[in-house]
One Martini backbone bead per residue (centre of mass of N, CA, C, O) as a GRO file, in nm:
protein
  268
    1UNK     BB    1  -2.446   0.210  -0.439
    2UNK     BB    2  -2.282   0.289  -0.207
    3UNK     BB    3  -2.452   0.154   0.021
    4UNK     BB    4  -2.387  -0.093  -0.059
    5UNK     BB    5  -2.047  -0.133  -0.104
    6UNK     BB    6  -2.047  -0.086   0.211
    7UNK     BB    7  -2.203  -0.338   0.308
    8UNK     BB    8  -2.011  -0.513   0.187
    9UNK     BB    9  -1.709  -0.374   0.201
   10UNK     BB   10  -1.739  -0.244   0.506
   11UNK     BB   11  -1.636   0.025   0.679
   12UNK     BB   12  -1.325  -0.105   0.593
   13UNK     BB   13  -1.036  -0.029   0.414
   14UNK     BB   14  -0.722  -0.186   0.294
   15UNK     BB   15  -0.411  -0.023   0.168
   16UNK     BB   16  -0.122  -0.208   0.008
   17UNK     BB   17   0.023   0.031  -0.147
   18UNK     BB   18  -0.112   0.382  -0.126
   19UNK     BB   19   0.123   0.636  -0.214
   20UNK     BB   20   0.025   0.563  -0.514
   21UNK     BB   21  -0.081   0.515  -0.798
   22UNK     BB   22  -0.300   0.284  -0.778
   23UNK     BB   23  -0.354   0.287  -0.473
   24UNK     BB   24  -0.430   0.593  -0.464
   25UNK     BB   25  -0.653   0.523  -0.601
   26UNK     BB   26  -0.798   0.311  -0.456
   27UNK     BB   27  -0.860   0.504  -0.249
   28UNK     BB   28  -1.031   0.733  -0.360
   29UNK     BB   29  -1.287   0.556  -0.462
   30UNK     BB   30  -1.352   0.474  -0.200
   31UNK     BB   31  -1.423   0.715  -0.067
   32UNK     BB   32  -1.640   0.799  -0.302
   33UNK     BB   33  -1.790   0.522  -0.131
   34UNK     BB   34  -1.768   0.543   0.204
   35UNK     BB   35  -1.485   0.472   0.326
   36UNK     BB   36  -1.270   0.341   0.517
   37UNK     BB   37  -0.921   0.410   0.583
   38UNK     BB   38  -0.598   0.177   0.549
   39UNK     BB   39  -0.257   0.333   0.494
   40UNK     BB   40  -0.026   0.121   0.335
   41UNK     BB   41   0.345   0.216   0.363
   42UNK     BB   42   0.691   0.310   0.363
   43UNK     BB   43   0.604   0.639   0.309
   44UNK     BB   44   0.531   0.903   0.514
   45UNK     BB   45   0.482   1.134   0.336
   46UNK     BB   46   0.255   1.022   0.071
   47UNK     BB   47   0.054   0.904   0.292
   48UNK     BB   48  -0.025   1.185   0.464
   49UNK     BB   49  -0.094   1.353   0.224
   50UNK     BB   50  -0.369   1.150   0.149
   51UNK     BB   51  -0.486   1.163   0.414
   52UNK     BB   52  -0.570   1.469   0.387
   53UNK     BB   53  -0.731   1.432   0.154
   54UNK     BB   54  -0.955   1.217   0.207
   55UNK     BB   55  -1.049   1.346   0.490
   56UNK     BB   56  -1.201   1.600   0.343
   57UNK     BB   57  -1.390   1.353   0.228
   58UNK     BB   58  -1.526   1.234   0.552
   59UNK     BB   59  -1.320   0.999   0.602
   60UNK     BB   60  -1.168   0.787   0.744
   61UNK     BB   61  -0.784   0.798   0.848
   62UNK     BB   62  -0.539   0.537   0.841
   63UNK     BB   63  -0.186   0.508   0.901
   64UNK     BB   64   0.069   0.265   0.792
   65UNK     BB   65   0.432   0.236   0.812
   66UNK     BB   66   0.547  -0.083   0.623
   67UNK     BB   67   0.754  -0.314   0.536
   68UNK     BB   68   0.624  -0.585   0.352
   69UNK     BB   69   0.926  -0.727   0.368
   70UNK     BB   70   0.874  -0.823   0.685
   71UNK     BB   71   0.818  -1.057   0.870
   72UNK     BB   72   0.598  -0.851   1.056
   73UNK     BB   73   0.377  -0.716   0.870
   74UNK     BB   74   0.102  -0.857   0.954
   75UNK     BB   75   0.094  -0.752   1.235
   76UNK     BB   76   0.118  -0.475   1.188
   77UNK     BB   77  -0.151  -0.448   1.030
   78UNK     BB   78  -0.324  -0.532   1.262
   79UNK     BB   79  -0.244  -0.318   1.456
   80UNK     BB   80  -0.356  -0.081   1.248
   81UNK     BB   81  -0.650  -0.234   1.255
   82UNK     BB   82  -0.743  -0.349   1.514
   83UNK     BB   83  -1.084  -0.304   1.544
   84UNK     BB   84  -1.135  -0.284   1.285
   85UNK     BB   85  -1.385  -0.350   1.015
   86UNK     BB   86  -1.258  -0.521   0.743
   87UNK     BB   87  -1.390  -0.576   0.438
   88UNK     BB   88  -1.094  -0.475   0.250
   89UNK     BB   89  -0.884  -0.584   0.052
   90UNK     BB   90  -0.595  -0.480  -0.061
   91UNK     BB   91  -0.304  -0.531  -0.288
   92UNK     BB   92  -0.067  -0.328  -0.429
   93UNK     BB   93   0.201  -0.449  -0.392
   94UNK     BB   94   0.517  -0.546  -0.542
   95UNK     BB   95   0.736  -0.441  -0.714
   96UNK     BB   96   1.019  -0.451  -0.927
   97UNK     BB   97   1.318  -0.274  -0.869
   98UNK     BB   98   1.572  -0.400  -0.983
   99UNK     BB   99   1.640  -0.415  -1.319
  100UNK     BB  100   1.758  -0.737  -1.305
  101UNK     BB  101   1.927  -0.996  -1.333
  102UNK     BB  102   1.929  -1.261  -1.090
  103UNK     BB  103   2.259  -1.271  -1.117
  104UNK     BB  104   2.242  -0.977  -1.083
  105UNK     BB  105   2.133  -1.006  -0.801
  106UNK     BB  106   2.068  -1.018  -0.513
  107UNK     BB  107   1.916  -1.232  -0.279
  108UNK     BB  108   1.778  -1.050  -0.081
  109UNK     BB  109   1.616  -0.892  -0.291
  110UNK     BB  110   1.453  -1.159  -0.394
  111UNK     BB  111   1.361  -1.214  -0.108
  112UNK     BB  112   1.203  -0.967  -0.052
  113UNK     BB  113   0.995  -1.012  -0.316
  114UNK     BB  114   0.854  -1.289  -0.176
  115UNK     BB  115   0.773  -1.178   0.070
  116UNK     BB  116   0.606  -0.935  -0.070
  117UNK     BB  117   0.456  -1.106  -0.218
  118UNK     BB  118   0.340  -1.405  -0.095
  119UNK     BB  119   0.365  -1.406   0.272
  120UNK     BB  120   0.214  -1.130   0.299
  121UNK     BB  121  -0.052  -1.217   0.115
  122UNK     BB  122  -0.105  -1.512   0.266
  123UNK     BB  123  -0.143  -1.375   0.550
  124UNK     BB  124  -0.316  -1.138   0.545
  125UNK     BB  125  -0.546  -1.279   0.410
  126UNK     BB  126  -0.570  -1.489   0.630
  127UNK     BB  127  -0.661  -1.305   0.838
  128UNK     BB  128  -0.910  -1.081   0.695
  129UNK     BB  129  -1.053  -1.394   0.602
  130UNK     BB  130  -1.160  -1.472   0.871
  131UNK     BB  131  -1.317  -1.176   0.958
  132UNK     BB  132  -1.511  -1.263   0.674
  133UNK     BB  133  -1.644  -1.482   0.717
  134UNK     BB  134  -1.780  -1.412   1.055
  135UNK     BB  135  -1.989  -1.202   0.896
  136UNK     BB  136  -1.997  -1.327   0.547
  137UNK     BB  137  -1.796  -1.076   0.385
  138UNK     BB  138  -1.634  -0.911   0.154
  139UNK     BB  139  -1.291  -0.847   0.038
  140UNK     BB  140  -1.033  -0.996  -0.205
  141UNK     BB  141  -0.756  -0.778  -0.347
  142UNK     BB  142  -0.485  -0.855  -0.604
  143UNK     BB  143  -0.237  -0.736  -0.757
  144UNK     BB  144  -0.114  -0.794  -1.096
  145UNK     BB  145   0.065  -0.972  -1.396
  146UNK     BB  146   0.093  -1.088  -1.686
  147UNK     BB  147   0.376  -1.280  -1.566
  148UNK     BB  148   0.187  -1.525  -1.432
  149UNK     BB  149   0.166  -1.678  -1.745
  150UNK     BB  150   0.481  -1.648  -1.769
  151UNK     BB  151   0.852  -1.665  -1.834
  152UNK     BB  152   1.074  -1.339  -1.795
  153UNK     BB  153   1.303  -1.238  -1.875
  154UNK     BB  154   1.467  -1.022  -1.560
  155UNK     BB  155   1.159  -1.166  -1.423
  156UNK     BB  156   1.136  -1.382  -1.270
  157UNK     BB  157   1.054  -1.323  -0.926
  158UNK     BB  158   0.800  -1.180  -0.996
  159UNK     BB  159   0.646  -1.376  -1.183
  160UNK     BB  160   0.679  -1.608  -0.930
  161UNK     BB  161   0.499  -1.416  -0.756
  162UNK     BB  162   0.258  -1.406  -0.986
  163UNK     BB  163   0.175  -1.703  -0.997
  164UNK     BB  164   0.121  -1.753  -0.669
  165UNK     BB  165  -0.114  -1.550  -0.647
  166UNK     BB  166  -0.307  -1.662  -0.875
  167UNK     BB  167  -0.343  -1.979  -0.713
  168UNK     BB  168  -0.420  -1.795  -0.452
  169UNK     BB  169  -0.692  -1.658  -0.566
  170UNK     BB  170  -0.856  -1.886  -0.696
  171UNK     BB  171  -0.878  -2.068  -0.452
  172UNK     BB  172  -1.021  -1.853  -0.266
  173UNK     BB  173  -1.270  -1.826  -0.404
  174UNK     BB  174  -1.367  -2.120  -0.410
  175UNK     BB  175  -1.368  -2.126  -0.099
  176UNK     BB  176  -1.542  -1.806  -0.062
  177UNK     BB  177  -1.782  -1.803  -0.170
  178UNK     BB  178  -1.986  -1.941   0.045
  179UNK     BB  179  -1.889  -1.709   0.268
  180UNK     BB  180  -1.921  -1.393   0.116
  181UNK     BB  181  -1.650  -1.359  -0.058
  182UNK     BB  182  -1.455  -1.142  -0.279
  183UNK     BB  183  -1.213  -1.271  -0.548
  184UNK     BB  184  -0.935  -1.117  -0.679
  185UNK     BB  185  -0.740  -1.104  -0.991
  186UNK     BB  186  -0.535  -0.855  -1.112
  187UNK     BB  187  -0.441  -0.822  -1.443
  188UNK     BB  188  -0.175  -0.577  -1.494
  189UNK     BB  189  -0.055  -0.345  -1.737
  190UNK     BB  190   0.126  -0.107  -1.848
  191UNK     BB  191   0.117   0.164  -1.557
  192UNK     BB  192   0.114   0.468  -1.515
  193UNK     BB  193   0.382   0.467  -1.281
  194UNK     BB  194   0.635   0.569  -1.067
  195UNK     BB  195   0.757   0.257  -1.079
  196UNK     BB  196   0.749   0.200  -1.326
  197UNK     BB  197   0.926   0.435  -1.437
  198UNK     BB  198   1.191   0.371  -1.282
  199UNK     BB  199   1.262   0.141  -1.422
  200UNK     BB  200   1.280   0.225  -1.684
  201UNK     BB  201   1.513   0.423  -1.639
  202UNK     BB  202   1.731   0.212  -1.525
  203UNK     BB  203   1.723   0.009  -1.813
  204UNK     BB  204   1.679   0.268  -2.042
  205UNK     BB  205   1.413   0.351  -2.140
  206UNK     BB  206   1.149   0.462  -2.259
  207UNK     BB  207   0.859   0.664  -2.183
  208UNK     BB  208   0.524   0.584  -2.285
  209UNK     BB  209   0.217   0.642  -2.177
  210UNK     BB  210   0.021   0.619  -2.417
  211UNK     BB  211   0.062   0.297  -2.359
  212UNK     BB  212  -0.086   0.331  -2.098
  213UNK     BB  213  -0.233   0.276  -1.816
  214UNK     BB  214  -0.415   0.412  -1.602
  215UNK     BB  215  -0.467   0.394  -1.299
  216UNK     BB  216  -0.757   0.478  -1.236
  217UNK     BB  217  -0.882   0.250  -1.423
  218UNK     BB  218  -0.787   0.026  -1.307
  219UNK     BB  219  -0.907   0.041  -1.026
  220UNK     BB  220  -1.217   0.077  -1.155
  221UNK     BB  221  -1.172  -0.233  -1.269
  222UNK     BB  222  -1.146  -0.375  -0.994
  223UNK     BB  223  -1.441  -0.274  -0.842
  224UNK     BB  224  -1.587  -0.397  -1.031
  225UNK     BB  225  -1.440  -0.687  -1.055
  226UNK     BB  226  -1.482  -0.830  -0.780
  227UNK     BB  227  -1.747  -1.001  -0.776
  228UNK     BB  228  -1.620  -1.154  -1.073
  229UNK     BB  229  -1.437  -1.356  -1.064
  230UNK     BB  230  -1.075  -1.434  -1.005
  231UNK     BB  231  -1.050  -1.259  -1.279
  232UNK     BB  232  -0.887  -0.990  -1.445
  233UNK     BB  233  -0.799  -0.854  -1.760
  234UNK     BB  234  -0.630  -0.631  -1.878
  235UNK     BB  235  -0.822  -0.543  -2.207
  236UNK     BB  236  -1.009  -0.789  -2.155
  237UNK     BB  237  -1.257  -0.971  -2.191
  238UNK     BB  238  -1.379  -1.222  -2.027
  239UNK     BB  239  -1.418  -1.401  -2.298
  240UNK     BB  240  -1.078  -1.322  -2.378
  241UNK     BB  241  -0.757  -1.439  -2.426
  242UNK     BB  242  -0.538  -1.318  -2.590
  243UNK     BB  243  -0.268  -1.257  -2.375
  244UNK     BB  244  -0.330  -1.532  -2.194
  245UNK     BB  245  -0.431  -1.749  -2.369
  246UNK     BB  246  -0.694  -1.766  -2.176
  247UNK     BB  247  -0.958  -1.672  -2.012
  248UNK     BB  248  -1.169  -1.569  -1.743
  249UNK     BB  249  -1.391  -1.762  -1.809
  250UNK     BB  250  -1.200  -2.052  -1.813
  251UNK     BB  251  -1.091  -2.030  -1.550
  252UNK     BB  252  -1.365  -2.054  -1.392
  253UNK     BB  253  -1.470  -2.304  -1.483
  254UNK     BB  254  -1.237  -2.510  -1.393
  255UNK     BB  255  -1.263  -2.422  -1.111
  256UNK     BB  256  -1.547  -2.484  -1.104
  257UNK     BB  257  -1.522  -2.841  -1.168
  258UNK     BB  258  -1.294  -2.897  -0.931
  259UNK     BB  259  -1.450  -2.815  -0.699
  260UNK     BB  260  -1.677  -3.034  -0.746
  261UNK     BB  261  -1.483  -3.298  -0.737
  262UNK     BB  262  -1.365  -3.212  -0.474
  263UNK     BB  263  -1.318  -3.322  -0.147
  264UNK     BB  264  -1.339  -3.062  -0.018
  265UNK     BB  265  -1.615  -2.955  -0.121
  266UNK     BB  266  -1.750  -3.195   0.012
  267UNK     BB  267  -1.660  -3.136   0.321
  268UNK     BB  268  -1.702  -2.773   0.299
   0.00000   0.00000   0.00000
């Protein structure tokens, strides 16, 4: 099965907010299937540490230290990235740090927050699906926040940036699928993580781990259904609609139904 999976989406996976939490999963499974790794995040001591764990299970590993909603991010990506053949993007990054409402929070914090969840995961995507178009293959996986599904007091420009991501990896699915191209919107419940930790302590709530998904399921689930797209929530069967209002096989269907209806589909 690694060989298979290194075909399909290797020899090179990015993966942009990679050193902690659930990214820093997603980077060892990659590892253990035996892909190359390009990891990105903005702290450089914990990408340092995971890059030197990585290296030591013989797959390459470059790291690039990268604040994620700087305007030129796409860019710097790409450059981190040189010529090395991406077969798969993770988007991993995009938490809201702010853990406070709308008004109550500066504007630049939340222009930064739409920044790093909308056109830097729309800019990655379209370079690296790009290259992954002309080859025939490839995975784009981003990972979302089941609060794309409603607004949520508190977490509003979160929430709107996660329902941007959930309608651009749906139509990804429907546009890139005929090109070989596997696309994913993982939508994520409260999962074990540094970061999640930090808001939950902000707001001052209790952290409750016991009632939490473990980081590493998460990923584990992520790359088990790339290949099915372009919904996963997490806790739910394919076929089972639970706290998401429809389940991911009835937008599946939606979505393909659309798409064989549209001028687009038409036109190829």
């Amino acid at each position: 099965m690694a060989g298979e999976f290194v075909g399909k989406y290797g020899p090179w996976a990015l993966i942009a907010g990679a050193s902690e939490g659930t990214g820093a999963e997603f980077a060892r499974q990659l590892a253990a299937e035996g892909l190359n790794l390009i990891l990105i995040a903005r702290r450089e001591g914990p990408l340092a540490a995971l890059a030197q764990e990585l290296s030591a299970t013989g797959v390459d590993v470059v790291t690039g230290s990268i604040d994620l909603a700087a305007p030129d991010a796409t860019q710097r990506l790409a450059d981190v990235a040189g010529d090395r053949d991406v077969g798969l993007l993770v988007f991993n990054a995009g938490a809201d740090a702010n853990g406070v409402g709308f008004l109550k929070g500066d504007i630049s914090a939340w222009i930064e927050l739409a920044t790093r969840n909308c056109l830097t995961v729309m800019a990655a995507c379209h370079h690296f699906g790009r290259k992954m178009r002309e080859r025939g293959r490839g995975g784009l996986l981003v990972c979302g926040s089941g609060v794309c599904y409603a607004g949520i007091p508190g977490i509003g420009v979160y929430g709107a940036t996660k329902a941007f991501d959930l309608n651009l990896m749906e139509s990804l699915w429907a546009e890139l699928k005929p090109s070989g191209i596997d696309v994913l919107y993982l939508v994520i419940g409260r999962t074990d993580t540094p970061a999640h930790r930090a808001v939950t302590e902000k707001q001052g709530r209790d952290w409750q781990p016991e009632t939490m998904a473990s980081a590493a399921d998460v990923a584990r689930l992520g790359l088990e259904r790339l290949p099915h797209g372009p919904i996963q929530n997490w806790g739910l069967a394919d076929d089972e609609a639970g706290w998401a209002g429809i389940s991911a096989a009835d937008r599946r269907k939606r979505i393909e139904a659309i798409a064989a209806s549209s001028s687009f589909a038409k036109k190829g």
